[in-house]
mmCIF file of C-alpha atoms in Angstrom:
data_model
loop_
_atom_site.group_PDB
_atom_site.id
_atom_site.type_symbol
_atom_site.label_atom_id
_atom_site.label_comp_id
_atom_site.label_asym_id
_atom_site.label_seq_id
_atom_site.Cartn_x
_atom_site.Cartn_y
_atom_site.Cartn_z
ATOM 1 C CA UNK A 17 -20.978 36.441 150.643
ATOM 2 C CA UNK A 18 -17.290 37.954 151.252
ATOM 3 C CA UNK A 19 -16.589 41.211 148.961
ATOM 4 C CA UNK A 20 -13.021 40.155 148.286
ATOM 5 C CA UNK A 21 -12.397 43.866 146.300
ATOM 6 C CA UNK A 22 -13.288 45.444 149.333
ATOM 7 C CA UNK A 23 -11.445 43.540 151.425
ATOM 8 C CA UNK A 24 -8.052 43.909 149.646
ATOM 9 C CA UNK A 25 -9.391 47.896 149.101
ATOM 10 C CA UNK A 26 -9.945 47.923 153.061
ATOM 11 C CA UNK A 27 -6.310 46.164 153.523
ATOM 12 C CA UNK A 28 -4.380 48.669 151.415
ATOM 13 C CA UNK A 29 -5.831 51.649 152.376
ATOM 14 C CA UNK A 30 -5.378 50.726 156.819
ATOM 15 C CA UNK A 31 -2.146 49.528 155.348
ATOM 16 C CA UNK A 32 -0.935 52.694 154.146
ATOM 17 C CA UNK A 33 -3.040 54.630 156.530
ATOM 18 C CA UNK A 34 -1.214 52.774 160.004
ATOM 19 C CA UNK A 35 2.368 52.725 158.026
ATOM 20 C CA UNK A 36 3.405 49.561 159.919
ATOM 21 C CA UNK A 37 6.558 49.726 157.941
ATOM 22 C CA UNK A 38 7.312 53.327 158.549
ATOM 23 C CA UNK A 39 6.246 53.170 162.722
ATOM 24 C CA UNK A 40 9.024 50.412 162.667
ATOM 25 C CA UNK A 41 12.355 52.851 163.231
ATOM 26 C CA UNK A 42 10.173 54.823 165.404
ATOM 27 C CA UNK A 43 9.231 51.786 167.762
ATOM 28 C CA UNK A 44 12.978 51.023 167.392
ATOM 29 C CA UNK A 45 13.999 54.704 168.466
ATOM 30 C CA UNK A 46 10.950 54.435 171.304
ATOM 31 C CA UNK A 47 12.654 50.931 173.249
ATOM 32 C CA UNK A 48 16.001 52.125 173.008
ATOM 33 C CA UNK A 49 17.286 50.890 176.176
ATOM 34 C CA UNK A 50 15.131 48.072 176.944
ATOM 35 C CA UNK A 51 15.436 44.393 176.530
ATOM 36 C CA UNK A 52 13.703 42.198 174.202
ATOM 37 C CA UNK A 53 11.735 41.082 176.227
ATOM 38 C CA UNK A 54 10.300 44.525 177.068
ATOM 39 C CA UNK A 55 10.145 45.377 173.916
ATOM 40 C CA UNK A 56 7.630 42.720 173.046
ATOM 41 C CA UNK A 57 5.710 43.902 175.949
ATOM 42 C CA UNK A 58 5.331 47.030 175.025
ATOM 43 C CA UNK A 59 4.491 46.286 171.092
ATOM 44 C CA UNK A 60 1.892 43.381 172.493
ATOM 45 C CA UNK A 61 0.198 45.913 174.824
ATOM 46 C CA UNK A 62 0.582 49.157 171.995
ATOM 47 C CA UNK A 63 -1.560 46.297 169.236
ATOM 48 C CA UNK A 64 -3.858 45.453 171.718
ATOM 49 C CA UNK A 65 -4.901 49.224 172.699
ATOM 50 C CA UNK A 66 -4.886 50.312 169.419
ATOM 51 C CA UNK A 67 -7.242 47.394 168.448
ATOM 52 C CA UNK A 68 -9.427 48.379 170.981
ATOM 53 C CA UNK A 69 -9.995 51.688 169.800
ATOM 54 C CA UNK A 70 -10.555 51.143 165.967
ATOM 55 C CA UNK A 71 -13.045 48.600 167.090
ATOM 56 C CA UNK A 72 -14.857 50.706 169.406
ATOM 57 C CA UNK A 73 -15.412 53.281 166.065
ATOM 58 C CA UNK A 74 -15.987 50.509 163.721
ATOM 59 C CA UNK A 75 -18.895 49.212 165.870
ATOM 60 C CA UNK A 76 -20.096 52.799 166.470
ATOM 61 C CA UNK A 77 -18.403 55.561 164.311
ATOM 62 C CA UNK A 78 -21.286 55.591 162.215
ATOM 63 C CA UNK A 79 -23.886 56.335 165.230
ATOM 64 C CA UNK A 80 -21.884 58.638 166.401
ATOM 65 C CA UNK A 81 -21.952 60.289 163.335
ATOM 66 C CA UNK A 82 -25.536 60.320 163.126
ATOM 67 C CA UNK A 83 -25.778 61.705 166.890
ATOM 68 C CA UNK A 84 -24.111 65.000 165.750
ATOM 69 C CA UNK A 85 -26.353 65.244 162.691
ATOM 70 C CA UNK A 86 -23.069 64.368 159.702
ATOM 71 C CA UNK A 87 -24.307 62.097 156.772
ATOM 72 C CA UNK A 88 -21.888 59.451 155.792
ATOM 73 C CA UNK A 89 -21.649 60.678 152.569
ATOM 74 C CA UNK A 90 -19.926 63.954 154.134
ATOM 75 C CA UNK A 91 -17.622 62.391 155.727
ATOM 76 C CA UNK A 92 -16.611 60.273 153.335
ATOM 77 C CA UNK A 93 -15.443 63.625 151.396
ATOM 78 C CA UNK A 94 -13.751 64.765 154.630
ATOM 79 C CA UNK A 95 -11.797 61.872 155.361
ATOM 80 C CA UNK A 96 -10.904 61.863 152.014
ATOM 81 C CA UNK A 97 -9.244 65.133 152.277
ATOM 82 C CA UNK A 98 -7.857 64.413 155.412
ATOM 83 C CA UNK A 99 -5.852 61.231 153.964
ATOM 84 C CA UNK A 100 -4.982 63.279 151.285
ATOM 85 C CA UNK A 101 -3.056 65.369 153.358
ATOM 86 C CA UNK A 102 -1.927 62.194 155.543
ATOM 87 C CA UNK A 103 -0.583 61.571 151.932
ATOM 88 C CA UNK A 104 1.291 64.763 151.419
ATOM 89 C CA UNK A 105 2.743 63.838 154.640
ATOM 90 C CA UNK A 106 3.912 60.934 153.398
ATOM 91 C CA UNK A 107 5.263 61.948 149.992
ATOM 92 C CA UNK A 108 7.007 64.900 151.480
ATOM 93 C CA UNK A 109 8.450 63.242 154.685
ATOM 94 C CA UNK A 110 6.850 65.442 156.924
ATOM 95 C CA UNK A 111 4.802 62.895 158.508
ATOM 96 C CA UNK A 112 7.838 60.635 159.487
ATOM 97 C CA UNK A 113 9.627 64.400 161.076
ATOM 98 C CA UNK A 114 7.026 64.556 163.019
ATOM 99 C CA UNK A 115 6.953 61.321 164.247
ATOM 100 C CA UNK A 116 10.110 61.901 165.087
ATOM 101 C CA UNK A 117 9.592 64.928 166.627
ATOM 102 C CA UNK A 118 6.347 63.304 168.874
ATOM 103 C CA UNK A 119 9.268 60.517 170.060
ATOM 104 C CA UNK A 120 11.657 63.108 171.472
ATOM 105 C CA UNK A 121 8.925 65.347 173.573
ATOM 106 C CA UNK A 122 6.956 61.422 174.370
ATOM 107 C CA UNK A 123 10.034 59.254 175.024
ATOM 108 C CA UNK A 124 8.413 57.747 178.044
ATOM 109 C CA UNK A 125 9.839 54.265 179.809
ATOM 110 C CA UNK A 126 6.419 52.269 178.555
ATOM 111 C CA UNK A 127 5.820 54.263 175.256
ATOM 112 C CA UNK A 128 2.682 51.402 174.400
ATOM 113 C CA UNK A 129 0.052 53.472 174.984
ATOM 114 C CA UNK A 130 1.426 57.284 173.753
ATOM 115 C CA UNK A 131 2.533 57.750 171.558
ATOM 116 C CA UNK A 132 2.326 54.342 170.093
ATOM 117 C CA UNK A 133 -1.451 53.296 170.354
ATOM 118 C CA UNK A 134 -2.210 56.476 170.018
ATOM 119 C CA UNK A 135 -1.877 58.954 168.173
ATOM 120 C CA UNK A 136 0.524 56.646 165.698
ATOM 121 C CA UNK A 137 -1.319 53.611 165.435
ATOM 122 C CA UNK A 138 -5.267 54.672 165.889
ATOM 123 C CA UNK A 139 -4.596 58.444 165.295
ATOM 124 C CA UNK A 140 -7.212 60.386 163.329
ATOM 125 C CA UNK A 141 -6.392 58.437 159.923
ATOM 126 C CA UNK A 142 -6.902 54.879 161.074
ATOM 127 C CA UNK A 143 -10.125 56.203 162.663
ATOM 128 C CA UNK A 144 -11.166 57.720 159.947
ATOM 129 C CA UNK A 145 -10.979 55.175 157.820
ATOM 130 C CA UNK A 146 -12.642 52.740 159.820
ATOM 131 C CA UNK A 147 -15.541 54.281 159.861
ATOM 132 C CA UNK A 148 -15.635 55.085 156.667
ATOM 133 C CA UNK A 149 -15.371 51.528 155.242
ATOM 134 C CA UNK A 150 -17.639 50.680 158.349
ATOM 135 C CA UNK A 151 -20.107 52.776 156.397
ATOM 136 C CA UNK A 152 -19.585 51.030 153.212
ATOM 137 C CA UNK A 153 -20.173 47.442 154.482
ATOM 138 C CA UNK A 154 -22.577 47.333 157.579
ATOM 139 C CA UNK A 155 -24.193 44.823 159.845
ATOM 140 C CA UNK A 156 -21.837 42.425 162.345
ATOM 141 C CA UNK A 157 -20.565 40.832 158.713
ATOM 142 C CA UNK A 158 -19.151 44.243 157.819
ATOM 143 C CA UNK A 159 -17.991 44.939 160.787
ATOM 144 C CA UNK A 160 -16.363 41.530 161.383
ATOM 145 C CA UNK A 161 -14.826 42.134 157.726
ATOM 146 C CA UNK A 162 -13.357 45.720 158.368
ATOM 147 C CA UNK A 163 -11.652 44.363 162.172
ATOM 148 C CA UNK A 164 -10.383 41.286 160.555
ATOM 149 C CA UNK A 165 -8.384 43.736 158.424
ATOM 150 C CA UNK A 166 -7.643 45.560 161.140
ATOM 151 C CA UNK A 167 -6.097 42.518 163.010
ATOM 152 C CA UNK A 168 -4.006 41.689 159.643
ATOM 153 C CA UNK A 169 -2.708 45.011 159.710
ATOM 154 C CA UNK A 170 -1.656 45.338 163.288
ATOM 155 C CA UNK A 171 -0.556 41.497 163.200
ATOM 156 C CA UNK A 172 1.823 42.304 160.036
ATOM 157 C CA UNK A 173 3.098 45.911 162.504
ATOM 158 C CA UNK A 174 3.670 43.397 165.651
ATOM 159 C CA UNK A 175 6.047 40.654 163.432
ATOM 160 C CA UNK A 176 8.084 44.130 162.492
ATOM 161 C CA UNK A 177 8.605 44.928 166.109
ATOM 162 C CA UNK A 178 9.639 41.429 166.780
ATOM 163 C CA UNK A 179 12.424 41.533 164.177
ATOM 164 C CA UNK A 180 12.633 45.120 163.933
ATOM 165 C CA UNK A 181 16.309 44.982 164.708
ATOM 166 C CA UNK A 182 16.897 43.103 161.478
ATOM 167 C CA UNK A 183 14.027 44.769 159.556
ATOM 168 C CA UNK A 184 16.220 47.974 160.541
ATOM 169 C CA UNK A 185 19.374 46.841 159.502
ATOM 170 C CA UNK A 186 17.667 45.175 155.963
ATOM 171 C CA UNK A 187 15.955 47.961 154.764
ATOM 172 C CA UNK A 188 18.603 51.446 156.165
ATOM 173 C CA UNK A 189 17.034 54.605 155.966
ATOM 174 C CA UNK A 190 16.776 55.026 152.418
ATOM 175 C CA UNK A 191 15.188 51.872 151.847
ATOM 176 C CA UNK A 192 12.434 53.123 154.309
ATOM 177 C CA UNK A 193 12.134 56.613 152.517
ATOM 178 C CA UNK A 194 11.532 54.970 149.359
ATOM 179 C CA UNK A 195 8.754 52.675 150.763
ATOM 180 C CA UNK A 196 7.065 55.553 152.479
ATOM 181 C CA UNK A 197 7.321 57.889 149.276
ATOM 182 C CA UNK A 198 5.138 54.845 147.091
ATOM 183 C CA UNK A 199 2.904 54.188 150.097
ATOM 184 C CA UNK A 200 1.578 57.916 150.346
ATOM 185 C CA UNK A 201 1.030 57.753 146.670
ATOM 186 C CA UNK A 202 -1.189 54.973 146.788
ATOM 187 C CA UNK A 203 -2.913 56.941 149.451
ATOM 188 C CA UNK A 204 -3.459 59.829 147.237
ATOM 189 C CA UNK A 205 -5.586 57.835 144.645
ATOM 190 C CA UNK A 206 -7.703 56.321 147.103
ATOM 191 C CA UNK A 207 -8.289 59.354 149.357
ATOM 192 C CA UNK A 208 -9.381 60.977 146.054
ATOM 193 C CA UNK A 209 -11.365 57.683 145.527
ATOM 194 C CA UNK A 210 -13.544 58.301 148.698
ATOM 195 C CA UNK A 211 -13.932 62.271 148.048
ATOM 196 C CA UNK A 212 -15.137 60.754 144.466
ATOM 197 C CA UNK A 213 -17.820 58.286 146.282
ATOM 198 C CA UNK A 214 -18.930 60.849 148.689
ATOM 199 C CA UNK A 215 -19.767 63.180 145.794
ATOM 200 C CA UNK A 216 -21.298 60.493 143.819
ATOM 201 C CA UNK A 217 -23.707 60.116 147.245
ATOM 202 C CA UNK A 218 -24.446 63.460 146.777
ATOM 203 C CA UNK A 219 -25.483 63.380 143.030
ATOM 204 C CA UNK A 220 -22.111 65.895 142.374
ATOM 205 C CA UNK A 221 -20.222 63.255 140.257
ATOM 206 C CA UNK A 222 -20.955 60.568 137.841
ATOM 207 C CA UNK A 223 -20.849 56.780 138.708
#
């Protein structure tokens, strides 16, 4: 049977986490130049790597976990911190400075692989967090569950580089900002949500 709460949970949180909304001026800054054509290119191939690398964790994150001896339940609690501060980021615009600042040392012709796929797309957030939900729902069910997400969430992040020029235009800057500022909190409550669960794992809080 589908867990519908944890799929909408799973959906918000890579949501928020991969920012497909906020990566948008950034891919725009990235293509400068090229045609739109190109620019499809480029988003197709940066989805497509990116895919490829959550899925590779999702299937195995949580072995390679186990390998190197760190219970789930610990990691829950440290990715939890860590998209805590991805949500500081967030709320405090540093994330989106240095995104900025990561396009004008990266500004490569084919930009699809790096800085795109990675680190902006599967950087250590996105990977994070697929593990961690891969650890909440396992089996090929859970798995299929957590990269169907995935695919939503990088599908939704390839329709904004198709019409990114418009999306652009549409929201301005400050429209962005404001989106980015309510996104990061949303990421604070759940980040504190999966610090919460991995202390309830360890008997340290209450259910």
């Amino acid at each position: 049977m589908i867990d519908t709460g944890f799929l909408v949970t799973s959906f918000v949180t890579l949501f928020v986490i991969i920012d497909p909304i906020g990566l948008t001026p950034v891919f725009i800054a990235l293509t400068q130049g090229t045609t739109a054509a190109q620019k499809r290119k480029i988003a197709i191939r940066a989805v497509l790597t990116a895919g490829g690398i959550l899925a590779l964790f999702a299937l195995l994150g949580e072995a390679v976990l186990g390998f190197v001896g760190i219970s789930m339940p610990a990691f829950r609690i440290s990715g939890g911190v860590l998209l805590f501060l991805t949500a500081l980021d967030m709320l405090f615009e540093r994330r989106t400075k240095r995104r900025e600042d990561q396009q004008d040392e990266d500004g490569h012709a084919d930009p699809s692989v790096f800085p795109l796929s990675i680190p902006l797309i599967a950087g250590p957030g996105s990977i994070a967090t697929v593990i961690l939900l891969s650890g909440e729902q396992t089996g090929l069910v859970g798995v299929a569950m957590i990269m169907g997400v995935v695919a939503s969430v990088l599908l939704i992040f390839l329709t904004l580089c198709f019409t990114s020029g418009a999306l652009a235009h549409l929201l301005g800057k400050t429209g962005i900002t404001v989106v980015t500022r309510l996104l990061g909190m949303l990421l604070a409550a759940l980040s504190v949500q999966f610090v919460l669960d991995g202390l309830r794992d360890f008997g340290l809080a209450a259910s």
